[in-house]
Coordinates of C-alpha atoms in Angstrom, one line a residue:
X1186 CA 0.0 0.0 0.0
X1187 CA 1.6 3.5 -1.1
X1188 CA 1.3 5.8 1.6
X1189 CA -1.1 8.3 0.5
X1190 CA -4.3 8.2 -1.3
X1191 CA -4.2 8.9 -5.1
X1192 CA -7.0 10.2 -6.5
X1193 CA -8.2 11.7 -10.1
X1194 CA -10.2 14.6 -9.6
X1195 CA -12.8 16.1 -12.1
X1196 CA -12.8 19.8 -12.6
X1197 CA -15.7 21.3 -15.3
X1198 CA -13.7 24.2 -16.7
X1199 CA -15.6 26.4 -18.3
X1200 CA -16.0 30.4 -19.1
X1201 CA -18.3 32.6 -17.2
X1202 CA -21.4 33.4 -18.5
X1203 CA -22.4 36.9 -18.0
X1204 CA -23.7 39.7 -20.0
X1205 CA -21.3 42.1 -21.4
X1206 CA -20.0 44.9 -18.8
X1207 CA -18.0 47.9 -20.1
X1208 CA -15.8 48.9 -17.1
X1209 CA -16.6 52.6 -18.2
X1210 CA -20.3 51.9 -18.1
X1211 CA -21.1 49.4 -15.2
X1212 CA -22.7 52.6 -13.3
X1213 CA -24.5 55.6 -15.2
X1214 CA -26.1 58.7 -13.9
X1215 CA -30.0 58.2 -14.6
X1216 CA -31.3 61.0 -16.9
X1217 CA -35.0 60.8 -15.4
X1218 CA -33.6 61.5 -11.5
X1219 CA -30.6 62.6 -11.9
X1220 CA -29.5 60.0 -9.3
X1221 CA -26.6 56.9 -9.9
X1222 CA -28.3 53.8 -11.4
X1223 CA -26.7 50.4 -11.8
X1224 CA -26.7 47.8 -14.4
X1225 CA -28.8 45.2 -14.1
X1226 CA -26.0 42.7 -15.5
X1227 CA -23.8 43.5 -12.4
X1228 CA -24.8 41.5 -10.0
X1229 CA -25.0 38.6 -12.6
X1230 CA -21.7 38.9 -13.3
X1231 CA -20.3 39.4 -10.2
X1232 CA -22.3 36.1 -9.0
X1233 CA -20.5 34.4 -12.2
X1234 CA -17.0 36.0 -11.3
X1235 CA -17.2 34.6 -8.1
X1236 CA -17.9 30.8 -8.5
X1237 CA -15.4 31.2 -11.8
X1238 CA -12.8 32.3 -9.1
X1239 CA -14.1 29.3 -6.6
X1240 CA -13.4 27.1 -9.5
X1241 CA -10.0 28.6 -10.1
X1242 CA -9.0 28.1 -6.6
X1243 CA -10.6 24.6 -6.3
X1244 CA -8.5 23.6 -9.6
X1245 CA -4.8 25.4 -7.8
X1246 CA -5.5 23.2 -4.8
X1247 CA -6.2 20.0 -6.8
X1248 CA -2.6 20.8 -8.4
X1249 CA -1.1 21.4 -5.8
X1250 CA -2.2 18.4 -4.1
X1251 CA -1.2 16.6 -7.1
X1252 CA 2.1 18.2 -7.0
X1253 CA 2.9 17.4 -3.4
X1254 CA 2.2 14.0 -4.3
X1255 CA 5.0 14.0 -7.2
X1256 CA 7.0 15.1 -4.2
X1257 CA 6.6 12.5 -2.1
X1258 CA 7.3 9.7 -4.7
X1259 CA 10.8 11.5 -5.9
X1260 CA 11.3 11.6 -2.1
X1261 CA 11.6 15.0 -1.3
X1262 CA 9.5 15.1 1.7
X1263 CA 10.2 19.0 2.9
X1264 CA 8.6 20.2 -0.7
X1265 CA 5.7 17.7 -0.4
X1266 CA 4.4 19.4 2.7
X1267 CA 5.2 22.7 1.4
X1268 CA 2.7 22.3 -1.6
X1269 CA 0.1 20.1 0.2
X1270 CA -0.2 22.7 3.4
X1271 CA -0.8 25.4 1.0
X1272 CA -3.6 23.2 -1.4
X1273 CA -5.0 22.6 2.2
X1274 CA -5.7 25.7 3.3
X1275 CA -6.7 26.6 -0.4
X1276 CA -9.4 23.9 0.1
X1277 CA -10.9 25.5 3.5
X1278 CA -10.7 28.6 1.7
X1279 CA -13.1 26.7 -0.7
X1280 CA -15.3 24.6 1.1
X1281 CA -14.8 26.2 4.5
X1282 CA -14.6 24.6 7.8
X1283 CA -17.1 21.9 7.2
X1284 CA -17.3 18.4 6.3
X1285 CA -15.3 18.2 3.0
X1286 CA -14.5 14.7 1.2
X1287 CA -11.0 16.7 -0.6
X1288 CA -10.2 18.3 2.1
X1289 CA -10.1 14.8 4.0
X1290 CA -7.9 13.3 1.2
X1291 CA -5.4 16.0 1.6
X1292 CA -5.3 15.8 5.4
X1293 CA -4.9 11.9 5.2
X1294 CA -1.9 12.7 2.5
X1295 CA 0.0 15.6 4.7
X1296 CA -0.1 13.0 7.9
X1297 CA 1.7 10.6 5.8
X1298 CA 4.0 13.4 4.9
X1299 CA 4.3 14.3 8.3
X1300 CA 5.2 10.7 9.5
X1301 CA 7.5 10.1 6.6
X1302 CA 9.6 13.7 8.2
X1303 CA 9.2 12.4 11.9
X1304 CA 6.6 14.5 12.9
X1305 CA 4.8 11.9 14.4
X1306 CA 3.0 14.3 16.4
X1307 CA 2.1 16.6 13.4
X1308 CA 1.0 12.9 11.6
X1309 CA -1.7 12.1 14.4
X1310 CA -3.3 15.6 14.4
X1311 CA -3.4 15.5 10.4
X1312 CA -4.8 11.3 10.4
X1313 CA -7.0 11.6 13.1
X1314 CA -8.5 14.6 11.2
X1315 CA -8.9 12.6 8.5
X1316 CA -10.4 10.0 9.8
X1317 CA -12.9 11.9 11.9
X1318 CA -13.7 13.9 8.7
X1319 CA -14.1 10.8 6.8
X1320 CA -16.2 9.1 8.8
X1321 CA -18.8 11.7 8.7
X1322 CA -18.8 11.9 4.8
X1323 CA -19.0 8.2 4.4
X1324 CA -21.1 7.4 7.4
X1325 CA -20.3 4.2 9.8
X1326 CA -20.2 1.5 7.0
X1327 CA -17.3 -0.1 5.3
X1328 CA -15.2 2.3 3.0
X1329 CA -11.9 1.8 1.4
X1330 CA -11.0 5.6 1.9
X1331 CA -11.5 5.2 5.5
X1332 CA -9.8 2.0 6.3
X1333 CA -6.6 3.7 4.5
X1334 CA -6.5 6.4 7.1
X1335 CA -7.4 3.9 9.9
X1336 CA -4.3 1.9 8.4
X1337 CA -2.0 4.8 8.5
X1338 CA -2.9 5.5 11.9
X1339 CA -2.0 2.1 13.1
X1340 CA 1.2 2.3 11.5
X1341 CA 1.8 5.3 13.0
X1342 CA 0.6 4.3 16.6
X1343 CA 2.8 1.2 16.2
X1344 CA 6.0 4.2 15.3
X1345 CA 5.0 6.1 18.4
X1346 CA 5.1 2.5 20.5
X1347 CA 1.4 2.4 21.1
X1348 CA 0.7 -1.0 20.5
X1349 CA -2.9 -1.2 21.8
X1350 CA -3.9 1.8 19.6
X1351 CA -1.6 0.4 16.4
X1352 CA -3.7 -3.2 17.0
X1353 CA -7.2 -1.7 17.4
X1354 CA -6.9 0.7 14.2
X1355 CA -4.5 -1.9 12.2
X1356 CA -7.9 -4.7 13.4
X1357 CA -10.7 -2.4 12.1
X1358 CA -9.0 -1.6 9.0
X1359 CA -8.5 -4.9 8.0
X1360 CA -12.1 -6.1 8.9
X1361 CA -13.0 -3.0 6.7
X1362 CA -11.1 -4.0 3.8
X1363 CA -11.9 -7.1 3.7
X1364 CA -15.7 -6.7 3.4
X1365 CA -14.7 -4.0 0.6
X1366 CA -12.7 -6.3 -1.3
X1367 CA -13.5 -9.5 -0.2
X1368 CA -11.8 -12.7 0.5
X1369 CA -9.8 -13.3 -2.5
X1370 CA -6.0 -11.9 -2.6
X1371 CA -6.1 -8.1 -2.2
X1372 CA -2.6 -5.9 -2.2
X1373 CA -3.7 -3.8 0.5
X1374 CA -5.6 -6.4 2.8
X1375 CA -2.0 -8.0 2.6
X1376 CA -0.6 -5.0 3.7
X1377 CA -2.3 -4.6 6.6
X1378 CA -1.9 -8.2 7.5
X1379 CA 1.7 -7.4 7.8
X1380 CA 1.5 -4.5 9.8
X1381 CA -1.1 -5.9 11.9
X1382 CA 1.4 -9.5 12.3
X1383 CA 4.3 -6.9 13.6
X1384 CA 2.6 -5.1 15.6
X1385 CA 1.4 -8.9 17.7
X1386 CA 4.7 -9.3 17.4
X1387 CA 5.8 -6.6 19.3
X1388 CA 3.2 -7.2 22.1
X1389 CA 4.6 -11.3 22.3
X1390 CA 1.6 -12.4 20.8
X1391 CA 3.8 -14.6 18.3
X1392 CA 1.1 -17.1 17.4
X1393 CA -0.8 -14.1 16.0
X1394 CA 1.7 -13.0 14.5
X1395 CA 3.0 -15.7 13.2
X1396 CA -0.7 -16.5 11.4
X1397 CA -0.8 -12.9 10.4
X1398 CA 1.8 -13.3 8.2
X1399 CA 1.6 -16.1 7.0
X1400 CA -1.5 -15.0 5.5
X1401 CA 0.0 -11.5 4.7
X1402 CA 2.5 -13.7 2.7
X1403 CA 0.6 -16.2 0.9
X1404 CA -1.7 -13.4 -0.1
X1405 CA 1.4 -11.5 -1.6
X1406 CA 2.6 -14.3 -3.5
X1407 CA -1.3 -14.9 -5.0
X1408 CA -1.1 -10.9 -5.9
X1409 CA 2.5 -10.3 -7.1
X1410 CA 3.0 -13.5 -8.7
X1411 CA 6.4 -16.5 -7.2
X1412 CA 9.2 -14.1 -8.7
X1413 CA 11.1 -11.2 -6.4
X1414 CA 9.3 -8.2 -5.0
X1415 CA 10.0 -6.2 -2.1
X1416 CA 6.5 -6.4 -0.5
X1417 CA 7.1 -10.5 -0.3
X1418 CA 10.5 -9.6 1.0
X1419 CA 9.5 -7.9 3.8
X1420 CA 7.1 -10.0 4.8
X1421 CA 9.8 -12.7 4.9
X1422 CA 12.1 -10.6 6.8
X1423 CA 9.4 -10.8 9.5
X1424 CA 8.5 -14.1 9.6
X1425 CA 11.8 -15.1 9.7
X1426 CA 11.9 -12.5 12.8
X1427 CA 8.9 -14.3 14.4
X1428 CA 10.5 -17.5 13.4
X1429 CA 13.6 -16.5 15.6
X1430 CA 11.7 -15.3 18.6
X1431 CA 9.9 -18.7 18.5
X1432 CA 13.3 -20.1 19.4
X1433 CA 12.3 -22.3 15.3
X1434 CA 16.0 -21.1 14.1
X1435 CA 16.2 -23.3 10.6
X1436 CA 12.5 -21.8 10.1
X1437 CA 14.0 -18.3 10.5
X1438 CA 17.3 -18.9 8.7
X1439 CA 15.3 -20.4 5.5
X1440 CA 12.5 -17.2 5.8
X1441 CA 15.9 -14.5 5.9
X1442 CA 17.5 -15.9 3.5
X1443 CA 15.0 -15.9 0.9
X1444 CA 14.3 -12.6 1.6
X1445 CA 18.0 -11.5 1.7
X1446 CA 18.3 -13.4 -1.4
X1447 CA 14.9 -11.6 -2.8
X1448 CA 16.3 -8.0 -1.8
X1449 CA 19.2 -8.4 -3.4
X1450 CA 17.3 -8.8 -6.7
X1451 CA 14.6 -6.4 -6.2
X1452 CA 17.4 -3.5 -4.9
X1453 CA 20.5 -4.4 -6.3
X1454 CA 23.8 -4.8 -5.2
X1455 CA 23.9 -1.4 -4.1
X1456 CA 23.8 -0.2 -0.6
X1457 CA 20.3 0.0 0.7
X1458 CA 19.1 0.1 4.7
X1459 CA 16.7 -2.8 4.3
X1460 CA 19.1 -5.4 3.4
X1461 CA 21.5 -4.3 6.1
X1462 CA 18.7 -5.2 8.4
X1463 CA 18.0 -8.3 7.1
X1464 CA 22.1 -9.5 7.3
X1465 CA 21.8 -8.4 10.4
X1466 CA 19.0 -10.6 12.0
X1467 CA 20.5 -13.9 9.6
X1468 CA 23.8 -12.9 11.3
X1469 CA 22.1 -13.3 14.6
X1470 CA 20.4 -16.3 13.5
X1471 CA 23.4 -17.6 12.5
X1472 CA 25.2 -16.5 16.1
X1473 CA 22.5 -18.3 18.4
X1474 CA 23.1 -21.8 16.0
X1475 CA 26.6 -21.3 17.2
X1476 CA 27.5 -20.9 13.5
X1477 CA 30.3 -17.9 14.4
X1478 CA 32.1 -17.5 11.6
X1479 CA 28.5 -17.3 9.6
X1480 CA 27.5 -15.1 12.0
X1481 CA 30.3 -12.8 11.7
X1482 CA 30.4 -12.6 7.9
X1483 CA 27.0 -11.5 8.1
X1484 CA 27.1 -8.8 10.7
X1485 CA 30.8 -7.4 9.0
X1486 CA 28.5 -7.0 5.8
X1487 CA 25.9 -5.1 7.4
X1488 CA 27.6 -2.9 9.4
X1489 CA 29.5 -1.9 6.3
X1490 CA 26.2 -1.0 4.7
X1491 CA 25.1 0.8 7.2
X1492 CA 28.6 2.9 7.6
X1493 CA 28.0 3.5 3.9
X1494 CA 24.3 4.6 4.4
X1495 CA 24.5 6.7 7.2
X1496 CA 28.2 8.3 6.8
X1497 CA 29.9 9.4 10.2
X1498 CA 27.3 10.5 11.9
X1499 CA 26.6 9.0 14.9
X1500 CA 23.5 6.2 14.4
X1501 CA 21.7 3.9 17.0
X1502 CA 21.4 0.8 14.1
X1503 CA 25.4 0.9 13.6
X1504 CA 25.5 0.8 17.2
X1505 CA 23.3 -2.0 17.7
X1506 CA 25.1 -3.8 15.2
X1507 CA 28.8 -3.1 16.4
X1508 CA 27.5 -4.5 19.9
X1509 CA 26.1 -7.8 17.9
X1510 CA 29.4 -8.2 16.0
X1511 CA 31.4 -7.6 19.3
X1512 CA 29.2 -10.1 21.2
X1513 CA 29.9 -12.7 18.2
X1514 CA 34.1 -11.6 18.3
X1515 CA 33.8 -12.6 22.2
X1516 CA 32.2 -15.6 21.2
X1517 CA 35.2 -16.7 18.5
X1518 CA 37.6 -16.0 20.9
X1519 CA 38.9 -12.6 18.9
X1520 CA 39.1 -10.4 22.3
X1521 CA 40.8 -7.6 20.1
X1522 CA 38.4 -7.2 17.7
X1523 CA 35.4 -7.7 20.2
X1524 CA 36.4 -4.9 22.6
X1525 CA 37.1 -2.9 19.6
X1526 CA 33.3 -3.0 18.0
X1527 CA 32.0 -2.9 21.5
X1528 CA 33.9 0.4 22.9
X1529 CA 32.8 2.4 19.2
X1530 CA 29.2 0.7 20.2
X1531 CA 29.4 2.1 23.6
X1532 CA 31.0 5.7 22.5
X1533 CA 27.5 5.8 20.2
X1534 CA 25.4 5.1 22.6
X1535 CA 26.5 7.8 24.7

């Protein structure tokens, strides 16, 4: 599921239909009184001005909804908010402070922005706007449009560590998706099976979440088809997580390594964050089979990834996984090298 909701919207363009107004004789002196008449087209084409100009303004928001949305994709999250705050309050300027079904899409699309920059707090205001506003266009039933902001809202409850909250949105989206789409294989029912399986697994719950996704990925392989794709890679990556926490280790390793093996053809050979998390938790895999030198290979490989994603700058995920490395090091028997990952670990940290 792409984090924001893409919509076409229709705008009727079309030219104002008033009677012709010279500016030099929209008001005359009357001839009978003597006294300042005015033109009876006036106030018809003031009245056709006007919505011409609600029009205009409802079109510049559209675009520049549309255009945050470009922004998003390429990535450049500051310019995204920048044209999707100013198509919002173009929209209010519109519709006004009611109930409005655009001015609910945008909302829903700036709190993705939002969580996407950090702003987690910013995202919650933005979604739970949204969703509020949604629910009183659509009424109580089943609607995709909702269930996408009630998704996002999970996600981003499961970002700000409130699992309850992630579970009880993540639960009611699903429900409402699948009595939208049905039973069959649906991309975004999948989705949320996903999220819905990590956040269980978060809360320890790992028989829910190990059926969640499961489901989450047979229903990706029914959608995208047996070859490589990122969304049946990640859903690997967490079973083979759930797997691991299970203390079902071979069950983990085979899950990680056909999503390592899946990233790698999906991303390339390149340096990406993903893949360093997922050499990281085979590495560990690999560590609690007592399979060290597996172990080790994997960990040196993504820490190097990381060190090439994040630069110098100081990064709890390369910390994590200098302490993981130095715990393996220990392990081996290389004291050297183990004290060595564990003091830059340590420096990190603090």
């Amino acid at each position: 599921m792409k984090h924001f909701e893409s919509r076409g919207t229709t705008m009727e363009t079309r030219g104002p239909s008033y009677g012709k107004v010279s500016p030099r004789r929209g008001t005359r002196p009357d001839a009978a009184s003597g006294s300042i008449g005015k033109s009876p087209d006036l106030d018809a084409a003031v009245s056709s001005l006007t919505k011409s100009l609600k029009v205009q303004r409802a079109q510049m928001a559209t675009t520049l909804h549309e255009l945050g949305l470009a922004y998003m994709e390429k990535g450049d999250l500051d310019a995204a908010a920048s044209h999707l705050i100013e198509s919002l309050s173009l929209m209010r300027a519109v519709h006004g402070k009611g109930v409005h079904r655009e001015v609910a899409f945008t909302l829903h699309d700036l709190g993705v922005v939002f969580r996407a920059k950090g702003d987690l707090d910013a995202a919650a205001i933005h979604l739970t706007e949204s969703l509020s506003m949604k629910r009183a266009v659509y009424g109580q039933g089943s609607r995709r449009e909702v269930a996408f902001t009630l998704h996002e809202l999970g996600v981003l409850f499961r970002a700000k560590s409130d699992l309850d909250a992630a579970a009880s949105h993540l639960t009611e989206s699903l429900s409402m998706m699948r009595e939208v789409h049905g039973e069959g294989a649906h991309a975004t029912v999948a989705i949320t099976l996903h999220e819905l399986g990590m956040v269980h697994m978060e809360t320890g719950d790992l028989d829910a979440a190990a059926s969640h996704l499961t489901e989450s990925l047979s229903m990706k392989r029914a959608v995208y088809g047996q070859g490589a794709h990122r969304e049946v890679a990640f859903t690997l990556h967490g079973l083979g997580m759930v797997f691991r926490a299970k203390g079902d280790l071979d069950a983990a390793e085979n899950h990680l390594t056909e999503s390592l093996s899946m990233m790698r053809d999906v991303l390339g050979e390149g340096v990406h964050e993903k893949v360093a998390m997922t050499l990281q938790e085979l590495g560990m895999v690999y560590m609690e089979k007592g399979d060290l030198d597996a172990a080790a290979s994997h960990l040196t490989e993504s820490l190097s990834m990381k060190r090439a994603a994040y630069g110098h700058v100081a990064n709890r995920d390369v910390a994590l996984t200098l302490h993981k490395l130095g715990v393996v090091c220990k392990e081996n028997g290389d004291l050297d090298a183990s004290a060595s990952n564990l003091t830059e670990s340590l420096s990190i940290k603090r």
